mmCIF file of C-alpha atoms in Angstrom:
data_model
loop_
_atom_site.group_PDB
_atom_site.id
_atom_site.type_symbol
_atom_site.label_atom_id
_atom_site.label_comp_id
_atom_site.label_asym_id
_atom_site.label_seq_id
_atom_site.Cartn_x
_atom_site.Cartn_y
_atom_site.Cartn_z
ATOM 1 C CA MET M 1 37.971 149.006 167.210
ATOM 2 C CA LYS M 2 35.594 146.462 168.773
ATOM 3 C CA ILE M 3 34.103 145.728 165.383
ATOM 4 C CA LEU M 4 37.567 145.121 163.940
ATOM 5 C CA LEU M 5 38.446 142.825 166.836
ATOM 6 C CA LEU M 6 35.240 140.833 166.410
ATOM 7 C CA THR M 7 35.916 140.541 162.689
ATOM 8 C CA VAL M 8 39.426 139.181 163.301
ATOM 9 C CA ILE M 9 38.104 136.676 165.859
ATOM 10 C CA SER M 10 35.358 135.553 163.485
ATOM 11 C CA LEU M 11 37.828 135.079 160.661
ATOM 12 C CA SER M 12 40.154 133.094 162.940
ATOM 13 C CA LEU M 13 37.299 130.831 164.016
ATOM 14 C CA PHE M 14 36.269 130.381 160.385
ATOM 15 C CA VAL M 15 39.792 129.445 159.297
ATOM 16 C CA SER M 16 40.168 127.049 162.231
ATOM 17 C CA THR M 17 36.782 125.412 161.601
ATOM 18 C CA ASN M 18 37.402 125.265 157.865
ATOM 19 C CA GLY M 19 40.759 123.564 158.492
ATOM 20 C CA GLN M 20 39.098 120.981 160.731
ATOM 21 C CA ILE M 21 36.456 120.317 158.087
ATOM 22 C CA GLN M 22 39.148 119.835 155.467
ATOM 23 C CA ASP M 23 40.937 117.383 157.757
ATOM 24 C CA VAL M 24 37.741 115.372 158.256
ATOM 25 C CA LEU M 25 36.986 115.350 154.537
ATOM 26 C CA GLY M 26 40.546 114.272 153.822
ATOM 27 C CA GLN M 27 40.278 111.418 156.308
ATOM 28 C CA ILE M 28 36.998 110.281 154.748
ATOM 29 C CA ALA M 29 38.594 110.309 151.289
ATOM 30 C CA VAL M 30 41.526 108.244 152.556
ATOM 31 C CA GLU M 31 39.199 105.682 154.108
ATOM 32 C CA GLN M 32 37.053 105.492 150.970
ATOM 33 C CA LEU M 33 40.120 104.805 148.823
ATOM 34 C CA ALA M 34 41.319 102.149 151.263
ATOM 35 C CA ASN M 35 37.896 100.466 151.272
ATOM 36 C CA LYS M 36 37.835 100.487 147.478
ATOM 37 C CA GLU M 37 41.185 98.695 147.307
ATOM 38 C CA LEU M 38 40.088 96.285 150.048
ATOM 39 C CA GLU M 39 37.303 95.126 147.752
ATOM 40 C CA ARG M 40 39.767 94.656 144.902
ATOM 41 C CA LEU M 41 41.946 92.519 147.173
ATOM 42 C CA LYS M 42 39.113 89.977 147.124
ATOM 43 C CA SER M 43 39.406 89.530 143.357
ATOM 44 C CA ALA M 44 40.168 86.096 141.915
ATOM 45 C CA ASP M 45 42.684 87.778 139.568
ATOM 46 C CA VAL M 46 46.246 87.963 140.926
ATOM 47 C CA GLU M 47 47.123 91.077 138.932
ATOM 48 C CA THR M 48 44.080 92.916 140.280
ATOM 49 C CA ARG M 49 45.048 92.038 143.855
ATOM 50 C CA ARG M 50 48.667 93.044 143.229
ATOM 51 C CA ASP M 51 47.562 96.404 141.824
ATOM 52 C CA ALA M 52 45.226 96.943 144.770
ATOM 53 C CA ALA M 53 48.111 96.376 147.187
ATOM 54 C CA HIS M 54 50.242 98.745 145.093
ATOM 55 C CA GLN M 55 47.569 101.451 145.181
ATOM 56 C CA LEU M 56 47.427 101.125 148.963
ATOM 57 C CA ARG M 57 51.205 101.513 149.084
ATOM 58 C CA LEU M 58 50.958 104.712 147.022
ATOM 59 C CA GLN M 59 48.633 106.271 149.602
ATOM 60 C CA GLU M 60 51.511 106.288 152.115
ATOM 61 C CA ASN M 61 49.403 106.374 155.268
ATOM 62 C CA ALA M 62 48.461 104.214 158.240
ATOM 63 C CA VAL M 63 44.861 103.652 157.080
ATOM 64 C CA ALA M 64 46.049 102.149 153.799
ATOM 65 C CA ALA M 65 48.704 100.150 155.657
ATOM 66 C CA ARG M 66 46.087 98.517 157.867
ATOM 67 C CA ALA M 67 43.989 97.713 154.813
ATOM 68 C CA ALA M 68 46.989 96.159 153.076
ATOM 69 C CA SER M 69 47.580 93.844 156.029
ATOM 70 C CA VAL M 70 44.695 91.724 154.708
ATOM 71 C CA ALA M 71 46.879 90.826 151.719
ATOM 72 C CA LEU M 72 49.706 89.418 153.851
ATOM 73 C CA SER M 73 47.986 86.039 153.813
ATOM 74 C CA ASP M 74 47.392 86.106 150.049
ATOM 75 C CA LYS M 75 48.374 82.896 148.252
ATOM 76 C CA SER M 76 50.440 84.902 145.744
ATOM 77 C CA GLU M 77 53.913 85.913 146.900
ATOM 78 C CA ILE M 78 53.925 89.022 144.701
ATOM 79 C CA VAL M 79 50.754 90.274 146.404
ATOM 80 C CA ARG M 80 52.181 89.567 149.852
ATOM 81 C CA ALA M 81 55.439 91.326 148.967
ATOM 82 C CA VAL M 82 53.730 94.455 147.635
ATOM 83 C CA ALA M 83 51.507 94.533 150.732
ATOM 84 C CA CYS M 84 54.681 94.627 152.845
ATOM 85 C CA GLU M 85 55.689 97.818 151.076
ATOM 86 C CA ALA M 86 52.354 99.428 151.966
ATOM 87 C CA ILE M 87 52.720 98.482 155.629
ATOM 88 C CA ALA M 88 55.984 100.414 155.809
ATOM 89 C CA TYR M 89 53.711 103.413 156.504
ATOM 90 C CA ALA M 90 52.100 101.848 159.566
ATOM 91 C CA ALA M 91 52.936 102.921 163.105
ATOM 92 C CA ASP M 92 55.822 101.148 164.846
ATOM 93 C CA GLU M 93 53.824 98.538 166.779
ATOM 94 C CA ASP M 94 51.372 97.909 163.945
ATOM 95 C CA ALA M 95 54.204 97.369 161.485
ATOM 96 C CA ALA M 96 55.839 94.901 163.874
ATOM 97 C CA ARG M 97 52.572 93.070 164.509
ATOM 98 C CA PHE M 98 51.799 92.729 160.808
ATOM 99 C CA LEU M 99 55.270 91.995 159.448
ATOM 100 C CA THR M 100 57.419 90.130 161.983
ATOM 101 C CA PRO M 101 55.462 86.879 161.456
ATOM 102 C CA LEU M 102 56.640 87.000 157.828
ATOM 103 C CA LEU M 103 60.278 86.868 158.960
ATOM 104 C CA SER M 104 59.879 83.343 160.323
ATOM 105 C CA SER M 105 60.573 80.113 158.464
ATOM 106 C CA GLN M 106 56.810 79.677 158.105
ATOM 107 C CA GLU M 107 57.033 82.180 155.247
ATOM 108 C CA LYS M 108 58.648 80.087 152.509
ATOM 109 C CA SER M 109 59.203 82.940 150.057
ATOM 110 C CA GLU M 110 62.634 84.575 150.238
ATOM 111 C CA TYR M 111 61.187 87.530 148.337
ATOM 112 C CA VAL M 112 58.434 88.120 150.909
ATOM 113 C CA ARG M 113 60.759 87.737 153.904
ATOM 114 C CA ARG M 114 63.166 90.228 152.348
ATOM 115 C CA GLU M 115 60.438 92.796 151.629
ATOM 116 C CA ALA M 116 59.039 92.377 155.145
ATOM 117 C CA ALA M 117 62.485 93.056 156.598
ATOM 118 C CA PHE M 118 62.970 96.136 154.418
ATOM 119 C CA ALA M 119 59.497 97.459 155.275
ATOM 120 C CA LEU M 120 60.194 97.248 159.017
ATOM 121 C CA GLY M 121 63.199 99.482 158.463
ATOM 122 C CA GLU M 122 61.142 101.966 156.462
ATOM 123 C CA ALA M 123 58.628 102.002 159.323
ATOM 124 C CA HIS M 124 61.476 102.628 161.806
ATOM 125 C CA SER M 125 59.897 99.946 163.964
ATOM 126 C CA LYS M 126 61.905 99.651 167.176
ATOM 127 C CA THR M 127 59.446 97.005 168.345
ATOM 128 C CA SER M 128 60.700 94.720 165.572
ATOM 129 C CA VAL M 129 64.422 94.982 166.457
ATOM 130 C CA PRO M 130 64.634 91.582 168.235
ATOM 131 C CA ALA M 131 62.952 89.864 165.277
ATOM 132 C CA LEU M 132 65.284 91.575 162.795
ATOM 133 C CA ILE M 133 68.314 90.555 164.867
ATOM 134 C CA GLN M 134 67.070 86.964 164.826
ATOM 135 C CA THR M 135 66.636 87.184 161.057
ATOM 136 C CA LEU M 136 70.156 88.554 160.606
ATOM 137 C CA GLN M 137 71.552 85.658 162.603
ATOM 138 C CA THR M 138 69.511 82.730 161.335
ATOM 139 C CA ASP M 139 67.837 83.236 157.961
ATOM 140 C CA LYS M 140 69.242 80.911 155.307
ATOM 141 C CA LYS M 141 69.171 83.497 152.510
ATOM 142 C CA PRO M 142 71.822 86.248 152.264
ATOM 143 C CA SER M 143 69.367 88.688 150.686
ATOM 144 C CA VAL M 144 67.055 88.422 153.696
ATOM 145 C CA ARG M 145 69.889 88.768 156.203
ATOM 146 C CA ALA M 146 71.189 91.802 154.322
ATOM 147 C CA ALA M 147 67.719 93.363 154.364
ATOM 148 C CA ALA M 148 67.577 92.826 158.122
ATOM 149 C CA ALA M 149 70.971 94.514 158.526
ATOM 150 C CA VAL M 150 69.899 97.477 156.390
ATOM 151 C CA SER M 151 66.741 97.917 158.446
ATOM 152 C CA LEU M 152 68.593 97.679 161.746
ATOM 153 C CA GLY M 153 70.694 100.585 160.525
ATOM 154 C CA LYS M 154 67.636 102.624 159.560
ATOM 155 C CA ILE M 155 65.973 101.956 162.901
ATOM 156 C CA SER M 156 69.248 102.915 164.619
ATOM 157 C CA ASP M 157 68.813 100.979 167.846
ATOM 158 C CA ASP M 158 71.828 100.201 170.045
ATOM 159 C CA ARG M 159 70.489 96.690 170.682
ATOM 160 C CA ALA M 160 71.622 95.710 167.185
ATOM 161 C CA ILE M 161 75.302 96.625 167.659
ATOM 162 C CA GLU M 162 76.412 93.270 169.070
ATOM 163 C CA SER M 163 74.724 91.187 166.370
ATOM 164 C CA LEU M 164 75.939 93.418 163.527
ATOM 165 C CA SER M 165 79.476 93.340 164.950
ATOM 166 C CA GLN M 166 79.420 89.565 165.220
ATOM 167 C CA THR M 167 78.319 89.340 161.602
ATOM 168 C CA LEU M 168 81.289 91.442 160.542
ATOM 169 C CA LEU M 169 83.858 89.622 162.648
ATOM 170 C CA LEU M 170 82.923 86.017 161.858
ATOM 171 C CA PRO M 171 85.918 84.299 160.223
ATOM 172 C CA ASN M 172 85.408 83.321 156.599
ATOM 173 C CA THR M 173 85.436 79.553 157.158
ATOM 174 C CA LYS M 174 83.396 76.804 155.535
ATOM 175 C CA LYS M 175 81.372 76.464 158.725
ATOM 176 C CA ASN M 176 80.404 80.143 158.588
ATOM 177 C CA ARG M 177 79.938 80.334 154.827
ATOM 178 C CA ARG M 178 76.142 80.624 155.138
ATOM 179 C CA VAL M 179 76.487 83.695 157.334
ATOM 180 C CA VAL M 180 79.678 85.268 155.968
ATOM 181 C CA ASP M 181 78.334 86.819 152.782
ATOM 182 C CA GLU M 182 79.945 89.935 151.323
ATOM 183 C CA PHE M 183 76.693 91.796 150.743
ATOM 184 C CA VAL M 184 75.509 90.964 154.271
ATOM 185 C CA ARG M 185 78.808 92.182 155.733
ATOM 186 C CA ARG M 186 78.686 95.395 153.703
ATOM 187 C CA SER M 187 75.142 96.018 154.921
ATOM 188 C CA ALA M 188 76.182 95.303 158.514
ATOM 189 C CA ALA M 189 79.079 97.760 158.323
ATOM 190 C CA ARG M 190 76.878 100.513 156.910
ATOM 191 C CA ALA M 191 74.235 99.800 159.570
ATOM 192 C CA LEU M 192 76.788 100.189 162.374
ATOM 193 C CA GLY M 193 77.653 103.591 160.994
ATOM 194 C CA GLU M 194 74.009 104.638 160.852
ATOM 195 C CA ILE M 195 73.490 103.650 164.490
ATOM 196 C CA ARG M 196 76.242 106.169 165.331
ATOM 197 C CA ASN M 197 77.435 104.537 168.532
ATOM 198 C CA ARG M 198 81.119 104.545 169.543
ATOM 199 C CA GLN M 199 80.800 100.945 170.698
ATOM 200 C CA ALA M 200 80.985 99.889 167.044
ATOM 201 C CA VAL M 201 84.283 101.661 166.339
ATOM 202 C CA PRO M 202 86.668 98.827 167.405
ATOM 203 C CA THR M 203 84.795 96.380 165.167
ATOM 204 C CA LEU M 204 84.899 98.714 162.182
ATOM 205 C CA ILE M 205 88.601 99.422 162.708
ATOM 206 C CA ALA M 206 89.318 95.679 162.819
ATOM 207 C CA VAL M 207 87.380 95.158 159.584
ATOM 208 C CA LEU M 208 89.184 97.999 157.832
ATOM 209 C CA ARG M 209 92.567 96.746 159.021
ATOM 210 C CA ASP M 210 91.971 93.145 157.867
ATOM 211 C CA MET M 211 93.302 92.995 154.298
ATOM 212 C CA THR M 212 91.584 89.642 153.700
ATOM 213 C CA ASN M 213 88.208 91.366 153.720
ATOM 214 C CA ALA M 214 86.613 92.211 150.377
ATOM 215 C CA ASP M 215 87.284 95.736 149.093
ATOM 216 C CA ASP M 216 83.635 96.748 149.349
ATOM 217 C CA VAL M 217 83.447 95.590 152.967
ATOM 218 C CA ARG M 218 86.514 97.632 153.914
ATOM 219 C CA ARG M 219 85.101 100.662 152.083
ATOM 220 C CA GLU M 220 81.842 100.423 154.009
ATOM 221 C CA ALA M 221 83.765 100.116 157.271
ATOM 222 C CA ALA M 222 85.705 103.296 156.468
ATOM 223 C CA PHE M 223 82.514 105.098 155.489
ATOM 224 C CA ALA M 224 80.833 104.024 158.731
ATOM 225 C CA LEU M 225 83.773 105.308 160.767
ATOM 226 C CA GLY M 226 83.294 108.666 159.113
ATOM 227 C CA ILE M 227 79.621 108.720 160.046
ATOM 228 C CA ILE M 228 80.376 107.935 163.688
ATOM 229 C CA ALA M 229 83.237 110.463 163.590
ATOM 230 C CA ASP M 230 85.074 109.196 166.668
ATOM 231 C CA GLN M 231 88.655 110.394 167.147
ATOM 232 C CA SER M 232 89.930 106.871 167.851
ATOM 233 C CA ALA M 233 89.418 105.978 164.175
ATOM 234 C CA ALA M 234 91.624 108.784 162.841
ATOM 235 C CA GLU M 235 94.837 106.742 162.765
ATOM 236 C CA ILE M 236 93.490 103.831 160.707
ATOM 237 C CA LEU M 237 91.850 106.255 158.294
ATOM 238 C CA ARG M 238 95.135 108.138 157.816
ATOM 239 C CA GLU M 239 96.765 104.817 156.972
ATOM 240 C CA ASN M 240 94.297 104.382 154.111
ATOM 241 C CA ILE M 241 94.199 107.813 152.485
ATOM 242 C CA ASN M 242 96.881 106.597 150.067
ATOM 243 C CA ALA M 243 95.489 103.079 149.643
ATOM 244 C CA LYS M 244 95.927 101.349 146.270
ATOM 245 C CA ASP M 245 92.155 101.084 146.143
ATOM 246 C CA TYR M 246 91.400 104.658 145.068
ATOM 247 C CA LEU M 247 87.783 104.409 146.189
ATOM 248 C CA LEU M 248 88.850 103.367 149.686
ATOM 249 C CA ALA M 249 91.429 106.166 149.702
ATOM 250 C CA GLU M 250 88.756 108.747 148.852
ATOM 251 C CA ILE M 251 86.327 107.390 151.440
ATOM 252 C CA ALA M 252 89.052 107.366 154.113
ATOM 253 C CA LYS M 253 89.982 110.951 153.255
ATOM 254 C CA ASN M 254 86.379 112.128 153.550
ATOM 255 C CA ALA M 255 85.850 110.165 156.759
ATOM 256 C CA LEU M 256 88.980 111.665 158.304
ATOM 257 C CA GLN M 257 87.769 115.132 157.365
ATOM 258 C CA ARG M 258 84.440 114.479 159.104
ATOM 259 C CA ILE M 259 86.280 113.394 162.248
ATOM 260 C CA GLN M 260 88.428 116.513 162.170
ATOM 261 C CA GLU M 261 85.373 118.736 161.686
ATOM 262 C CA SER M 262 83.615 116.946 164.517
ATOM 263 C CA GLY M 263 86.596 117.596 166.775
ATOM 264 C CA ILE M 264 86.613 121.297 165.914
ATOM 265 C CA GLU M 265 82.880 121.523 166.607
ATOM 266 C CA SER M 266 83.341 119.799 169.969
ATOM 267 C CA GLN M 267 86.064 122.280 170.907
ATOM 268 C CA LYS M 268 83.780 125.203 170.041
ATOM 269 C CA GLN M 269 80.966 123.740 172.160
ATOM 270 C CA ASN M 270 83.317 123.185 175.090
ATOM 271 C CA ALA M 271 84.618 126.729 174.777
ATOM 272 C CA ASN M 272 81.092 128.094 174.942
#
């Protein structure tokens, strides 16, 4: 019996040690690959540097993300943009430190600013929320503002609710034309749904009720109400289940069903 016990213990120690060795070897391999691509980032050829940044992105880890940060100052916008994608796999604070400077007006490339905003969302960087809010409010390009809205939804931080709501409720006047963009508003509506906070419900109801809004914006508002699944949105959704816009009608129907299911689940939990 003692021999059997010693054998089991020995095997356990072997498996544990072997696993640790494999982890160390894996880490060494990751660092070697990152160092290899770091050297390629020094190439005079733009395509070589772009591919190096892409290879770092494919590694999908923090080591490669840190290596890719070197390329954020590259003179080629395509290299900088691809490097942003790699840094999406950095830790929260590292992602914010590397990427938020690219959201400022100092970065002249719309493409790079947009990819930096998207990457911060992929990194779920709560540290970057204030910078993304600023970008949503002030960037001159709709594609960049929309990317900021999308990322605020992915990060799902309540601090973004006010800014996203303001974006949705701005009147479509000439003065606001730079900010009131349909794609930005659609992204803002979806983001409010992803944050899943009841504070956003009145805004989304107002957007859905306003017939002057674009169809896609109203659809996103209805979809977001379904994600939040708050009972106060049931009435406006019922009003739209027979809407002339068949897509809106279907979304409203599904959203209403989610609210009803949420209510049933709440009743069960209360009963227990």
